[in-house]
CSV table of C-alpha atoms in Angstrom, one decimal:
chain,number,residue,atom,x,y,z
A,22,LYS,CA,0.1,0.3,0.2
A,23,LYS,CA,2.8,2.2,0.4
A,24,ILE,CA,3.7,2.4,-2.8
A,25,PHE,CA,0.6,3.1,-4.1
A,26,SER,CA,0.2,5.9,-1.8
A,27,ASP,CA,3.7,7.3,-2.6
A,28,PHE,CA,2.0,7.6,-6.0
A,29,ASP,CA,-1.1,9.0,-5.3
A,30,LEU,CA,-0.2,12.8,-5.5
A,31,ASN,CA,-3.6,14.3,-5.3
A,32,GLY,CA,-4.3,12.1,-1.9
A,33,THR,CA,-7.5,11.0,-3.3
A,34,ASP,CA,-6.7,7.0,-2.9
A,35,THR,CA,-6.6,6.1,-6.7
A,36,LEU,CA,-4.4,6.6,-9.3
A,37,THR,CA,-5.4,9.0,-12.6
A,38,ILE,CA,-3.3,8.5,-15.7
A,39,ASP,CA,-0.7,11.0,-14.9
A,40,GLU,CA,0.2,9.7,-11.5
A,41,VAL,CA,0.4,6.2,-13.6
A,42,THR,CA,2.6,7.9,-16.2
A,43,ASN,CA,4.8,9.0,-13.0
A,44,LEU,CA,4.7,6.2,-11.6
A,45,ILE,CA,5.8,4.2,-14.8
A,46,ALA,CA,8.4,7.0,-15.3
A,47,LYS,CA,9.9,6.4,-11.5
A,48,LEU,CA,10.4,3.0,-12.3
A,49,ARG,CA,12.8,3.7,-15.3
A,50,ILE,CA,10.4,2.4,-17.5
A,51,SER,CA,10.3,3.5,-20.9
A,52,VAL,CA,6.7,3.7,-22.3
A,53,GLU,CA,4.9,6.2,-25.0
A,54,ARG,CA,2.0,7.2,-23.7
A,55,LYS,CA,-0.4,6.3,-26.2
A,56,TYR,CA,0.7,2.7,-24.8
A,57,ILE,CA,-0.2,3.8,-20.7
A,58,TYR,CA,-3.8,4.6,-22.1
A,59,PRO,CA,-4.9,1.0,-22.7
A,60,PHE,CA,-2.6,-0.5,-19.6
A,61,PHE,CA,-4.6,2.1,-17.4
A,62,LYS,CA,-8.1,0.7,-19.2
A,63,ILE,CA,-7.0,-3.0,-18.5
A,64,VAL,CA,-6.1,-2.1,-14.5
A,65,ASP,CA,-9.3,-0.3,-14.0
A,66,CYS,CA,-11.8,-3.1,-13.6
A,67,ASN,CA,-14.7,-0.8,-12.9
A,68,ASN,CA,-14.2,1.7,-15.5
A,69,SER,CA,-13.8,4.6,-13.1
A,70,GLY,CA,-11.6,6.3,-14.8
A,71,ALA,CA,-8.8,6.1,-12.2
A,72,ILE,CA,-7.2,2.7,-10.5
A,73,GLU,CA,-8.2,2.4,-6.7
A,74,PHE,CA,-5.8,0.4,-4.6
A,75,GLU,CA,-7.5,-3.4,-5.0
A,76,GLU,CA,-7.5,-2.9,-8.7
A,77,PHE,CA,-3.4,-1.7,-8.7
A,78,GLU,CA,-3.1,-5.2,-6.0
A,79,ALA,CA,-4.9,-7.2,-7.9
A,80,TYR,CA,-3.1,-6.6,-11.2
A,81,VAL,CA,0.1,-6.7,-9.3
A,82,LEU,CA,-0.8,-10.2,-7.4
A,83,ALA,CA,-1.8,-11.3,-10.8
A,84,ASP,CA,0.8,-10.4,-12.9
A,85,ARG,CA,3.3,-12.5,-9.9
A,86,ILE,CA,1.6,-15.7,-10.4
A,87,ASN,CA,1.7,-15.3,-14.4
A,88,THR,CA,-2.7,-15.0,-14.4
A,89,PHE,CA,-2.6,-11.7,-16.1
A,90,LYS,CA,-1.4,-13.1,-19.1
A,91,PHE,CA,-4.2,-15.4,-19.5
A,92,SER,CA,-7.0,-12.9,-19.7
A,93,ASN,CA,-7.4,-9.8,-18.1
A,94,ASN,CA,-11.5,-10.4,-17.9
A,95,PHE,CA,-11.3,-13.3,-15.7
A,96,ILE,CA,-9.1,-11.0,-13.1
A,97,CYS,CA,-11.9,-8.5,-12.9
A,98,LEU,CA,-14.3,-10.7,-12.4
A,99,GLY,CA,-12.7,-11.9,-9.8
A,100,PHE,CA,-12.3,-8.6,-8.2
A,101,TRP,CA,-16.2,-8.1,-8.1
A,102,GLY,CA,-17.0,-11.8,-7.1
A,103,PHE,CA,-17.5,-13.3,-10.0
A,104,GLY,CA,-14.6,-15.6,-11.1
């Protein structure tokens, strides 16, 4: 949660597209902004326009065990209790 909070610059307990862009830059990952938006939409499972901690955590955990590669839909459905 600390990493998430460190990048939540506006203190809303969510990450905006600009905060995610900043996070990626701080990690020294070179990605054009046009590729960040699709990633953002995948992680934002509830389509709120911001990434909540639970969505961030689900993505990080899924990526660690490689389940995210199968389908982000399973992660989103699981996040909302349908999977």
